[in-house]
Amino acid sequence: MITNPILRGFQPDASVCVVGEDYYIATSTFEWWPGIMIYHSKDLIRWELVARPLCRKEQLSLRGDRNSGGIWAPHLSWARGKFWLLITDVKTDQCFKDTLNYIMSCETIDGEWSNPVFVHASGFDPALFHDSDGKSYVMSMLWDYRPYKPNFNGVAIQEYDLEALKLVGKPKTIFHGSGWGTTEGPQILKKDGFYYLLCAKGGTGFSHASVVARATSLWGPYELSPYTPLISTRFAPDSPLQKCGHASFLRTSAGEWYITFICARPLTLQRGNCILGRETGLAKIIWEQGWPRLAQAQTAPYSKREGGEIHLPDRTVILPKPPTSAGWNCQTVPPLTLEAPLGAELLVQNTDASTQTDFDEAELPPYFHSLRIPLEDKLSLKERPSFLRLYGQESIASLHRQTLVARRWQSVRFQAGTIMEFTPKSHQQMAGLTCFYNTENYMYAYVSYDEELGCRILDVLVCTKGKTMVKLGERRIQIPEDSTRIRLEVRVDREKLNFFYAFDAEAFLPLADTLSAESLSEDFIRDSALVFTGPMVGMCVQDLYDHSCYADFDSFYYQEYEKANYEGRENDGKHTSRSCG
């Protein structure tokens, strides 16, 4: 059996590419660097990270990109002996959207990808379609800045020359939507004489969906499927998977059909906060009378209700009315578990993403990211062997040059920590452990210097929707002068988040009061800004004076405890882990 999601924690917009018996998935990374994550599998159960194509500073700069800007919805395909990626770098979010679309290629998935070549700036989430006659086409949604026009103004397609790397002819709008809200993320599948257009609909929240239309000509006209939407949890508030949409077709070598799709897991049913962000799920589909639909679906108990309300202890949920268009059915809610593909029935899915490093590697482990730019000379694994040395730059609120190394949350119950050596000389120098959503929403257990006390101190900085506060302030913790190794740990138990600290080999003590992990969810933040990513946990350093100070990190661990209790892990002075109960 396969349990959804298959890629956990902030892994949205999955684009699937099948080459022979190999399956590849590319996911969005937004403002995080390296850009784009590509996973490989031969069985749809076991997925391994094999490439991060945007990894050289000359390829693209995300410096200054807004929060949740950067790399949106990459599209991965195979043609003419190469892998192709079509990507969007989103620079602004006003009535105008500067959505810069690029194409890049590589002969091997894990090779050195080409520098991106500009395609156009018309809309985001573009895709390539390679037709059987050898021609290729670029598709994208049309964004219209005019207030008296729909912002999402249809799906356009234009021929693209893969040899010359340039557009051919003029674009043509082929699809204007289906009445399910915004239309984006178009992809085309050619099958049995039809062109099947698969589009994401309804935004990225709880009304998200994917719909299918088909035509006998690439240029249309396109007829909407009677199974509309193909996938959605819009009318299923009790489903453990929510926000389902933005799908991608794949066919196995055994002839089975699946889709990957965006999903999110709320902490509580009836649409609680989804603190892991948008993840990647998998569902099997079947074809009926030439149309795809889910082979296995959860029945939505509220799908036949005419809107109305559900009264919960803490709030009232307003149920939208199901659409009146013909073809609505409740078989659109994907299953939490599904059968493994043929030939893979005995394989076991790994659902534990725990990692630990002592920084003995030649390179930083690939699950780590920095913000917007590569750190280059601000990061070293060689200056002090078996340590990660990070040099401070701009503040933790900067959209330009800051020193932060972090990895995804992939469970709602985990602990993560590091051991740090740091000797700041000014309050302008800081380093520590952060749980970070974006530059306006984070929690930061940091070490700095206090000139009044004449010593190093520990405190917690919390920023929520752009408003920053220090948790301890006058109660800040003084660090003994002879303490060399500062151990910091965060423990997340669903909605509860707690920082802990210890000096040298002493026992952990709590640092500040319990904080809300839910404040790092897009659902909590969304009323103040459009956000599409997910929380990260990691190490950072700031030097607000001359960018010369550094901190040395001796280890970093991230351990999930969905199924196991890690109480009693050996305290060897490099990393300590305890159950948070």
Coordinates of C-alpha atoms in Angstrom, one line a residue:
M1 CA 0.0 0.0 0.0
I2 CA 1.0 3.6 -0.6
T3 CA 0.1 6.3 1.9
N4 CA -0.4 9.9 0.8
P5 CA 1.4 12.1 0.5
I6 CA 4.3 10.5 -1.3
L7 CA 6.5 13.6 -1.0
R8 CA 5.9 15.2 2.4
G9 CA 6.3 18.8 3.6
F10 CA 6.4 21.8 1.2
Q11 CA 6.6 19.8 -2.1
P12 CA 4.0 21.4 -4.3
D13 CA 3.2 21.6 -8.0
A14 CA 4.5 18.1 -8.9
S15 CA 5.3 17.6 -12.6
V16 CA 5.7 14.0 -13.7
C17 CA 8.0 12.8 -16.5
V18 CA 8.2 9.1 -17.5
V19 CA 11.2 7.9 -19.5
G20 CA 11.1 4.2 -20.1
E21 CA 10.7 2.6 -16.7
D22 CA 11.9 5.6 -14.8
Y23 CA 9.6 8.1 -13.1
Y24 CA 10.6 11.6 -12.3
I25 CA 8.8 14.4 -10.3
A26 CA 9.9 18.0 -10.3
T27 CA 8.5 20.3 -7.5
S28 CA 8.5 24.0 -6.8
T29 CA 11.0 25.7 -4.4
F30 CA 9.8 29.4 -4.7
E31 CA 12.5 31.6 -3.0
W32 CA 14.6 28.7 -1.7
W33 CA 18.0 27.9 -3.3
P34 CA 19.0 25.6 -5.0
G35 CA 15.9 25.9 -7.1
I36 CA 13.6 22.9 -8.2
M37 CA 13.7 19.5 -6.6
I38 CA 13.7 16.4 -8.9
Y39 CA 12.9 13.0 -7.5
H40 CA 13.3 9.6 -9.1
S41 CA 11.5 6.3 -8.7
K42 CA 11.1 3.0 -10.5
D43 CA 8.0 1.9 -8.5
L44 CA 6.1 5.0 -7.5
I45 CA 6.7 4.0 -3.8
R46 CA 10.3 4.8 -3.1
W47 CA 11.4 8.3 -4.2
E48 CA 15.0 9.7 -4.1
L49 CA 16.1 13.2 -4.6
V50 CA 18.4 13.1 -7.6
A51 CA 18.7 16.7 -8.9
R52 CA 18.5 20.4 -8.0
P53 CA 18.9 22.0 -11.5
L54 CA 19.1 25.6 -10.4
C55 CA 22.3 25.5 -8.4
R56 CA 24.8 28.0 -10.0
K57 CA 24.6 31.7 -9.5
E58 CA 25.0 32.4 -13.2
Q59 CA 21.8 30.5 -14.0
L60 CA 19.4 32.8 -12.2
S61 CA 19.1 35.3 -9.4
L62 CA 16.2 35.2 -6.9
R63 CA 17.7 38.1 -4.9
G64 CA 15.0 40.5 -4.0
D65 CA 12.2 38.2 -5.0
R66 CA 9.2 38.6 -2.8
N67 CA 8.2 36.0 -0.2
S68 CA 6.5 33.1 -2.1
G69 CA 7.8 34.5 -5.3
G70 CA 10.7 32.9 -7.2
I71 CA 10.4 29.5 -8.8
W72 CA 6.8 28.4 -9.4
A73 CA 5.5 25.1 -10.8
P74 CA 8.3 23.7 -13.0
H75 CA 7.3 21.5 -15.9
L76 CA 9.5 18.5 -16.6
S77 CA 9.5 16.7 -20.0
W78 CA 11.6 14.5 -22.3
A79 CA 12.1 15.0 -26.0
R80 CA 14.9 14.7 -28.6
G81 CA 17.2 12.9 -26.2
K82 CA 17.0 15.5 -23.5
F83 CA 15.2 16.5 -20.3
W84 CA 13.5 19.9 -20.5
L85 CA 12.4 22.2 -17.7
L86 CA 10.1 25.1 -18.2
I87 CA 10.1 27.4 -15.1
T88 CA 8.7 30.7 -13.9
D89 CA 10.5 33.2 -11.8
V90 CA 7.8 35.4 -10.2
K91 CA 9.2 38.8 -9.3
T92 CA 6.2 40.9 -8.3
D93 CA 2.6 40.4 -7.1
Q94 CA 0.4 43.4 -7.7
C95 CA -2.1 44.2 -10.5
F96 CA 1.0 43.5 -12.7
K97 CA 2.8 40.2 -12.3
D98 CA 6.3 40.0 -13.6
T99 CA 6.4 36.3 -14.4
L100 CA 9.6 35.5 -16.2
N101 CA 9.5 32.1 -18.0
Y102 CA 12.6 30.2 -18.9
I103 CA 13.6 27.0 -20.5
M104 CA 16.6 24.8 -19.6
S105 CA 17.8 21.3 -20.6
C106 CA 20.1 18.5 -19.7
E107 CA 20.9 15.1 -21.3
T108 CA 20.9 13.4 -17.9
I109 CA 18.6 14.1 -15.0
D110 CA 21.5 14.5 -12.6
G111 CA 23.9 16.3 -14.9
E112 CA 24.8 19.9 -15.3
W113 CA 21.7 21.7 -16.5
S114 CA 22.0 24.5 -19.0
N115 CA 21.6 28.2 -18.1
P116 CA 17.9 29.2 -18.4
V117 CA 16.9 30.8 -21.7
F118 CA 14.1 33.4 -21.6
V119 CA 10.9 32.3 -23.3
H120 CA 8.3 35.0 -22.4
A121 CA 6.7 36.8 -19.4
S122 CA 3.1 36.0 -20.2
G123 CA 1.5 34.3 -17.3
F124 CA 3.0 31.7 -14.9
D125 CA 3.1 27.9 -14.5
P126 CA 3.9 27.2 -18.2
A127 CA 4.3 23.7 -19.7
L128 CA 5.8 22.1 -22.8
F129 CA 3.9 19.7 -25.0
H130 CA 5.8 17.6 -27.5
D131 CA 3.5 16.4 -30.3
S132 CA 4.0 13.2 -32.3
D133 CA 4.9 15.1 -35.4
G134 CA 8.1 16.4 -33.7
K135 CA 6.8 19.9 -33.0
S136 CA 6.8 21.4 -29.5
Y137 CA 4.6 24.0 -27.9
V138 CA 4.6 26.3 -24.9
M139 CA 1.3 26.6 -22.9
S140 CA 0.6 29.1 -20.1
M141 CA -2.2 30.9 -18.5
L142 CA -2.8 34.5 -19.6
W143 CA -2.6 37.1 -16.8
D144 CA -4.5 40.3 -17.4
Y145 CA -3.7 43.4 -15.2
R146 CA -6.8 45.4 -16.2
P147 CA -9.3 45.7 -13.4
Y148 CA -12.3 45.4 -15.7
K149 CA -11.0 42.0 -17.1
P150 CA -10.6 38.6 -15.5
N151 CA -7.0 38.3 -14.1
F152 CA -7.0 34.7 -15.3
N153 CA -7.9 35.2 -18.9
G154 CA -7.6 31.7 -20.4
V155 CA -4.9 29.3 -21.6
A156 CA -2.7 30.2 -24.5
I157 CA -0.5 28.0 -26.7
Q158 CA 2.3 28.8 -29.1
E159 CA 4.8 26.7 -31.1
Y160 CA 8.4 26.6 -29.7
D161 CA 11.5 25.7 -31.7
L162 CA 13.7 23.5 -29.4
E163 CA 16.7 23.8 -31.7
A164 CA 16.7 27.6 -32.0
L165 CA 15.2 28.0 -28.5
K166 CA 12.6 30.6 -29.6
L167 CA 8.9 31.0 -30.1
V168 CA 7.3 30.5 -33.5
G169 CA 4.3 32.2 -34.8
K170 CA 1.7 33.8 -32.5
P171 CA -0.1 32.5 -29.4
K172 CA -3.7 31.3 -29.5
T173 CA -6.1 31.1 -26.6
I174 CA -7.5 27.6 -26.6
F175 CA -9.4 27.4 -23.3
H176 CA -11.3 29.9 -21.1
G177 CA -12.1 27.8 -18.1
S178 CA -14.9 25.7 -16.7
G179 CA -16.7 27.8 -14.1
W180 CA -14.5 26.5 -11.3
G181 CA -12.6 29.7 -10.8
T182 CA -9.0 30.5 -11.9
T183 CA -7.4 28.5 -14.7
E184 CA -3.6 27.8 -14.5
G185 CA -1.0 25.1 -14.8
P186 CA -2.1 23.7 -18.2
Q187 CA -0.7 20.4 -19.4
I188 CA -1.6 18.3 -22.5
L189 CA -1.7 14.5 -22.9
K190 CA -2.2 13.0 -26.4
K191 CA -4.1 9.7 -26.2
D192 CA -6.3 7.7 -28.6
G193 CA -6.7 10.5 -31.1
F194 CA -7.6 13.2 -28.5
Y195 CA -5.6 16.0 -26.9
Y196 CA -6.4 16.1 -23.2
L197 CA -5.9 19.4 -21.5
L198 CA -5.4 19.2 -17.7
C199 CA -5.7 22.4 -15.8
A200 CA -5.5 23.5 -12.2
K201 CA -8.5 25.5 -11.0
G202 CA -9.9 27.4 -8.1
G203 CA -6.7 28.8 -6.6
T204 CA -4.4 26.9 -4.2
G205 CA -6.6 26.8 -1.1
F206 CA -9.5 24.6 0.0
S207 CA -11.3 25.2 -3.3
H208 CA -8.4 23.9 -5.4
A209 CA -9.2 21.4 -8.2
S210 CA -8.1 20.0 -11.5
V211 CA -10.3 19.7 -14.5
V212 CA -9.9 17.9 -17.9
A213 CA -11.1 19.0 -21.3
R214 CA -10.4 17.3 -24.7
A215 CA -10.3 18.1 -28.4
T216 CA -9.4 16.3 -31.6
S217 CA -7.2 19.2 -32.6
L218 CA -4.5 20.8 -30.5
W219 CA -6.0 24.2 -31.2
G220 CA -9.5 23.1 -30.0
P221 CA -12.3 23.5 -29.5
Y222 CA -12.1 21.8 -26.1
E223 CA -15.0 19.9 -24.5
L224 CA -15.2 19.7 -20.7
S225 CA -15.2 16.3 -19.1
P226 CA -18.4 14.9 -17.6
Y227 CA -16.2 14.0 -14.6
T228 CA -15.6 17.6 -13.6
P229 CA -13.6 18.2 -11.6
L230 CA -11.2 15.3 -11.9
I231 CA -9.9 15.9 -8.4
S232 CA -11.0 18.3 -5.6
T233 CA -11.8 18.3 -1.9
R234 CA -13.8 21.6 -2.2
F235 CA -17.0 19.9 -0.9
A236 CA -15.3 17.4 1.5
P237 CA -14.3 19.4 4.6
D238 CA -13.8 16.1 6.6
S239 CA -11.2 14.7 4.2
P240 CA -7.8 14.1 5.8
L241 CA -6.3 15.4 2.5
Q242 CA -7.3 18.9 1.5
K243 CA -6.5 21.5 -1.2
C244 CA -6.3 18.8 -3.8
G245 CA -5.6 19.9 -7.4
H246 CA -2.8 20.8 -9.8
A247 CA -2.5 17.3 -11.2
S248 CA -0.1 15.6 -13.7
F249 CA -0.7 12.4 -15.7
L250 CA 1.6 9.4 -15.7
R251 CA 1.3 5.9 -17.3
T252 CA 3.3 3.1 -15.9
S253 CA 5.2 0.6 -18.0
A254 CA 2.5 -2.0 -17.0
G255 CA -0.1 0.2 -18.5
E256 CA -1.6 1.6 -15.3
W257 CA -2.6 5.3 -15.1
Y258 CA -2.0 7.7 -12.2
I259 CA -2.0 11.3 -11.4
T260 CA 0.2 13.2 -9.0
F261 CA -1.5 16.1 -7.3
I262 CA -1.1 18.9 -4.7
C263 CA -2.6 18.1 -1.3
A264 CA -2.3 19.4 2.3
R265 CA -3.0 17.8 5.7
P266 CA -4.9 19.9 8.2
L267 CA -4.1 19.4 11.9
T268 CA -7.8 19.0 12.6
L269 CA -10.6 17.9 10.3
Q270 CA -13.0 20.5 9.0
R271 CA -10.1 22.4 7.6
G272 CA -7.7 23.1 10.3
N273 CA -4.3 24.7 9.6
C274 CA -2.0 22.8 7.4
I275 CA 1.3 23.4 9.0
L276 CA 3.4 21.3 6.6
G277 CA 2.4 23.3 3.5
R278 CA 1.3 21.8 0.3
E279 CA 2.6 18.3 -0.4
T280 CA 2.6 15.8 -3.3
G281 CA 0.0 13.0 -3.5
L282 CA -0.6 10.1 -5.8
A283 CA -3.9 8.6 -7.1
K284 CA -4.8 5.9 -9.6
I285 CA -7.2 6.8 -12.4
I286 CA -9.2 4.8 -14.9
W287 CA -10.6 5.8 -18.3
E288 CA -14.3 5.6 -18.9
Q289 CA -15.8 6.4 -22.3
G290 CA -12.6 8.2 -23.2
W291 CA -12.4 10.3 -20.0
P292 CA -10.2 10.0 -16.9
R293 CA -11.6 9.7 -13.4
L294 CA -10.3 8.6 -10.0
A295 CA -10.2 4.8 -9.7
Q296 CA -10.5 5.0 -5.9
A297 CA -12.2 7.9 -4.2
Q298 CA -13.3 8.9 -0.7
T299 CA -17.0 9.6 -0.6
A300 CA -17.5 13.2 0.5
P301 CA -20.3 13.1 3.2
Y302 CA -21.1 16.8 2.6
S303 CA -20.9 16.7 -1.2
K304 CA -24.6 16.5 -1.7
R305 CA -25.6 19.2 0.8
E306 CA -26.8 22.5 -0.6
G307 CA -24.2 24.6 1.2
G308 CA -25.1 25.5 4.8
E309 CA -23.1 25.5 8.0
I310 CA -21.3 23.1 10.3
H311 CA -21.0 24.3 13.9
L312 CA -17.7 23.4 15.6
P313 CA -16.7 24.2 19.2
D314 CA -14.4 27.0 18.1
R315 CA -15.9 28.2 14.8
T316 CA -18.6 27.8 12.2
V317 CA -17.7 26.3 8.8
I318 CA -19.6 27.7 5.9
L319 CA -20.1 25.0 3.2
P320 CA -20.1 26.3 -0.4
K321 CA -23.0 25.2 -2.6
P322 CA -22.0 22.5 -5.1
P323 CA -21.9 23.8 -8.7
T324 CA -25.2 23.3 -10.6
S325 CA -23.4 22.4 -13.9
A326 CA -24.1 18.9 -15.2
G327 CA -21.6 16.3 -14.3
W328 CA -20.8 17.2 -10.7
N329 CA -20.2 14.1 -8.7
C330 CA -18.6 13.3 -5.3
Q331 CA -16.0 10.9 -6.7
T332 CA -13.3 13.6 -6.7
V333 CA -11.8 13.1 -3.2
P334 CA -8.5 11.2 -3.4
P335 CA -7.8 8.3 -1.0
L336 CA -5.4 8.5 1.9
T337 CA -4.0 5.0 0.9
L338 CA -3.9 3.2 -2.4
E339 CA -2.7 -0.1 -3.8
A340 CA 0.8 -0.3 -5.0
P341 CA 1.4 -0.6 -8.8
L342 CA 1.7 -4.0 -10.4
G343 CA 5.0 -5.7 -9.5
A344 CA 5.6 -3.4 -6.5
E345 CA 3.1 -4.9 -4.1
L346 CA 5.8 -6.1 -1.6
L347 CA 7.8 -2.9 -1.4
V348 CA 7.6 -0.8 1.8
Q349 CA 7.2 2.9 1.7
N350 CA 9.5 5.0 3.9
T351 CA 7.5 7.7 5.7
D352 CA 10.2 8.7 8.1
A353 CA 12.3 11.7 6.8
S354 CA 14.7 11.9 9.8
T355 CA 18.2 13.1 9.0
Q356 CA 21.4 13.8 11.0
T357 CA 24.7 15.3 9.9
D358 CA 28.0 16.0 11.7
F359 CA 29.2 18.0 8.7
D360 CA 31.8 15.5 7.8
E361 CA 30.7 15.5 4.2
A362 CA 32.5 17.3 1.3
E363 CA 29.3 19.1 0.5
L364 CA 26.2 20.2 2.4
P365 CA 23.5 17.5 2.4
P366 CA 21.0 18.1 -0.4
Y367 CA 18.0 18.5 1.9
F368 CA 19.4 21.9 3.0
H369 CA 18.5 25.2 1.2
S370 CA 19.6 28.8 1.5
L371 CA 17.4 31.8 0.8
R372 CA 17.3 33.2 -2.8
I373 CA 21.1 33.0 -3.5
P374 CA 23.9 30.5 -3.0
L375 CA 26.0 31.3 0.0
E376 CA 29.3 30.7 -1.7
D377 CA 32.1 32.2 0.5
K378 CA 29.7 32.7 3.4
L379 CA 29.6 29.0 3.9
S380 CA 32.5 26.6 4.5
L381 CA 32.9 22.9 5.4
K382 CA 36.7 23.2 5.0
E383 CA 37.8 26.1 7.2
R384 CA 37.2 24.0 10.3
P385 CA 36.8 20.3 9.4
S386 CA 33.7 18.6 10.7
F387 CA 32.0 21.9 11.3
L388 CA 29.7 24.1 9.2
R389 CA 31.0 27.6 9.3
L390 CA 28.5 30.3 8.4
Y391 CA 29.4 34.0 8.0
G392 CA 26.7 36.5 8.9
Q393 CA 25.2 38.9 6.4
E394 CA 22.0 40.8 6.4
S395 CA 19.1 40.5 8.9
I396 CA 16.7 37.5 9.1
A397 CA 14.1 39.9 7.5
S398 CA 16.2 40.6 4.4
L399 CA 15.0 39.6 0.9
H400 CA 18.5 40.0 -0.5
R401 CA 21.6 38.6 1.2
Q402 CA 21.1 36.6 4.4
T403 CA 22.9 33.6 5.7
L404 CA 20.3 30.8 6.5
V405 CA 20.6 27.1 6.0
A406 CA 17.4 25.1 6.6
R407 CA 15.4 22.0 5.7
R408 CA 11.7 21.3 5.4
W409 CA 9.4 20.2 8.2
Q410 CA 8.0 16.9 7.0
S411 CA 6.1 15.8 10.1
V412 CA 3.9 17.6 12.7
R413 CA 5.9 15.8 15.4
F414 CA 9.6 16.2 15.3
Q415 CA 12.6 17.6 17.1
A416 CA 15.6 19.4 15.5
G417 CA 18.7 20.8 16.9
T418 CA 22.3 21.9 16.6
I419 CA 25.4 22.5 18.6
M420 CA 27.0 25.9 18.0
E421 CA 30.2 27.8 18.9
F422 CA 29.8 31.5 18.6
T423 CA 31.5 34.5 20.2
P424 CA 29.7 37.7 19.2
K425 CA 31.2 41.1 20.2
S426 CA 28.1 43.2 19.6
H427 CA 24.3 43.1 19.7
Q428 CA 24.5 43.4 15.9
Q429 CA 25.9 39.9 15.7
M430 CA 23.4 37.0 16.1
A431 CA 23.3 33.2 15.4
G432 CA 21.1 30.3 16.3
L433 CA 18.3 28.0 15.4
T434 CA 15.2 29.1 13.6
C435 CA 11.8 27.8 12.5
F436 CA 11.2 29.9 9.5
Y437 CA 8.3 30.4 7.1
N438 CA 9.4 33.6 5.4
T439 CA 10.9 36.9 6.3
E440 CA 7.7 38.1 8.0
N441 CA 6.9 34.9 9.9
Y442 CA 9.5 33.1 11.9
M443 CA 10.7 32.0 15.4
Y444 CA 14.4 32.4 16.2
A445 CA 16.3 31.1 19.3
Y446 CA 19.4 33.2 19.0
V447 CA 22.7 34.0 20.7
S448 CA 24.0 37.6 20.8
Y449 CA 26.0 40.0 22.9
D450 CA 24.6 42.4 25.5
E451 CA 26.8 45.4 26.3
E452 CA 24.9 46.2 29.5
L453 CA 25.5 42.7 30.9
G454 CA 28.9 42.4 29.3
C455 CA 28.3 38.9 28.2
R456 CA 26.6 36.7 25.6
I457 CA 22.9 36.2 25.9
L458 CA 20.1 33.8 24.7
D459 CA 16.7 35.1 23.7
V460 CA 13.9 34.2 21.3
L461 CA 12.7 36.5 18.5
V462 CA 9.2 35.9 17.1
C463 CA 7.9 37.6 14.0
T464 CA 4.2 37.1 13.1
K465 CA 2.7 38.8 10.0
G466 CA 5.5 41.3 10.0
K467 CA 5.3 42.2 13.7
T468 CA 8.4 41.4 15.7
M469 CA 8.8 40.9 19.4
V470 CA 11.5 39.6 21.8
K471 CA 10.1 36.9 24.1
L472 CA 12.5 37.2 27.1
G473 CA 13.9 40.8 26.9
E474 CA 14.8 41.7 30.5
R475 CA 14.7 38.0 31.4
R476 CA 17.3 37.1 28.7
I477 CA 19.5 34.3 29.6
Q478 CA 23.2 35.0 30.3
I479 CA 25.7 32.5 28.9
P480 CA 28.6 31.6 31.1
E481 CA 31.9 33.0 29.9
D482 CA 33.5 29.5 30.0
S483 CA 30.7 27.8 28.0
T484 CA 32.0 26.9 24.6
R485 CA 29.3 24.7 23.1
I486 CA 25.7 26.0 23.0
R487 CA 23.1 23.4 22.2
L488 CA 19.8 24.5 20.8
E489 CA 16.8 22.3 20.1
V490 CA 13.2 22.8 18.9
R491 CA 10.4 20.3 19.6
V492 CA 7.2 20.5 17.6
D493 CA 4.2 18.5 18.8
R494 CA 1.4 19.4 16.4
E495 CA 0.3 22.9 17.3
K496 CA 2.9 23.3 20.1
L497 CA 6.4 24.6 19.5
N498 CA 9.1 24.8 22.2
F499 CA 12.7 25.8 22.2
F500 CA 15.3 24.3 24.6
Y501 CA 18.9 25.1 25.3
A502 CA 21.9 23.7 27.2
F503 CA 25.5 24.8 27.7
D504 CA 28.2 22.2 27.0
A505 CA 27.1 18.8 28.4
E506 CA 24.4 20.1 30.7
A507 CA 20.7 19.0 30.5
F508 CA 18.3 20.8 28.3
L509 CA 16.2 23.6 29.8
P510 CA 13.1 25.3 28.3
L511 CA 13.7 28.6 26.5
A512 CA 10.7 30.9 26.6
D513 CA 7.1 29.8 26.6
T514 CA 5.3 27.5 24.3
L515 CA 4.8 29.0 20.8
S516 CA 2.2 28.2 18.2
A517 CA 3.4 26.1 15.3
E518 CA 0.2 26.9 13.5
S519 CA 1.4 30.5 13.1
L520 CA 3.8 29.2 10.5
S521 CA 1.1 27.8 8.3
E522 CA -0.1 29.5 5.1
D523 CA -3.7 29.2 6.4
F524 CA -2.8 31.5 9.4
I525 CA -0.7 33.9 7.3
R526 CA -2.9 34.1 4.2
D527 CA -5.1 36.9 5.5
S528 CA -2.1 39.3 5.4
A529 CA -0.2 38.0 2.3
L530 CA -0.4 35.5 -0.5
V531 CA 1.8 32.6 0.6
F532 CA 2.5 29.2 -1.0
T533 CA 5.5 27.6 0.8
G534 CA 5.9 25.8 4.1
P535 CA 7.9 25.9 7.3
M536 CA 11.6 25.2 7.5
V537 CA 14.0 24.6 10.4
G538 CA 17.7 25.4 10.3
M539 CA 20.7 27.5 11.3
C540 CA 21.4 31.2 10.6
V541 CA 23.9 33.9 11.3
Q542 CA 23.6 37.7 11.1
D543 CA 26.2 40.4 11.2
L544 CA 24.6 43.8 10.9
Y545 CA 27.9 45.7 11.0
D546 CA 30.5 44.4 8.6
H547 CA 29.5 40.9 7.7
S548 CA 32.7 39.4 9.1
C549 CA 31.6 37.4 12.1
Y550 CA 30.9 33.7 11.9
A551 CA 29.4 30.8 13.9
D552 CA 30.6 27.2 13.8
F553 CA 27.9 24.4 13.8
D554 CA 29.1 21.0 15.0
S555 CA 26.0 19.0 14.0
F556 CA 22.4 19.3 12.9
Y557 CA 19.6 16.7 13.4
Y558 CA 16.0 16.4 12.5
Q559 CA 14.1 13.5 14.0
E560 CA 10.5 12.6 13.5
Y561 CA 8.5 10.6 16.0
E562 CA 5.3 9.7 14.3
K563 CA 5.8 6.0 15.2
A564 CA 8.9 5.9 17.4
N565 CA 9.9 7.3 20.8
Y566 CA 13.5 8.5 20.7
E567 CA 13.8 8.9 24.5
G568 CA 17.2 7.9 25.7
R569 CA 19.2 8.5 22.5
E570 CA 22.9 8.5 23.6
N571 CA 24.1 12.0 24.6
D572 CA 27.5 12.0 23.1
G573 CA 27.9 15.8 23.3
K574 CA 27.3 16.3 19.6
H575 CA 23.5 15.8 19.5
T576 CA 20.8 15.1 22.0
S577 CA 17.2 14.1 21.3
R578 CA 14.3 13.5 23.6
S579 CA 10.7 12.7 23.1
C580 CA 8.5 15.8 23.5
G581 CA 5.8 13.6 25.0

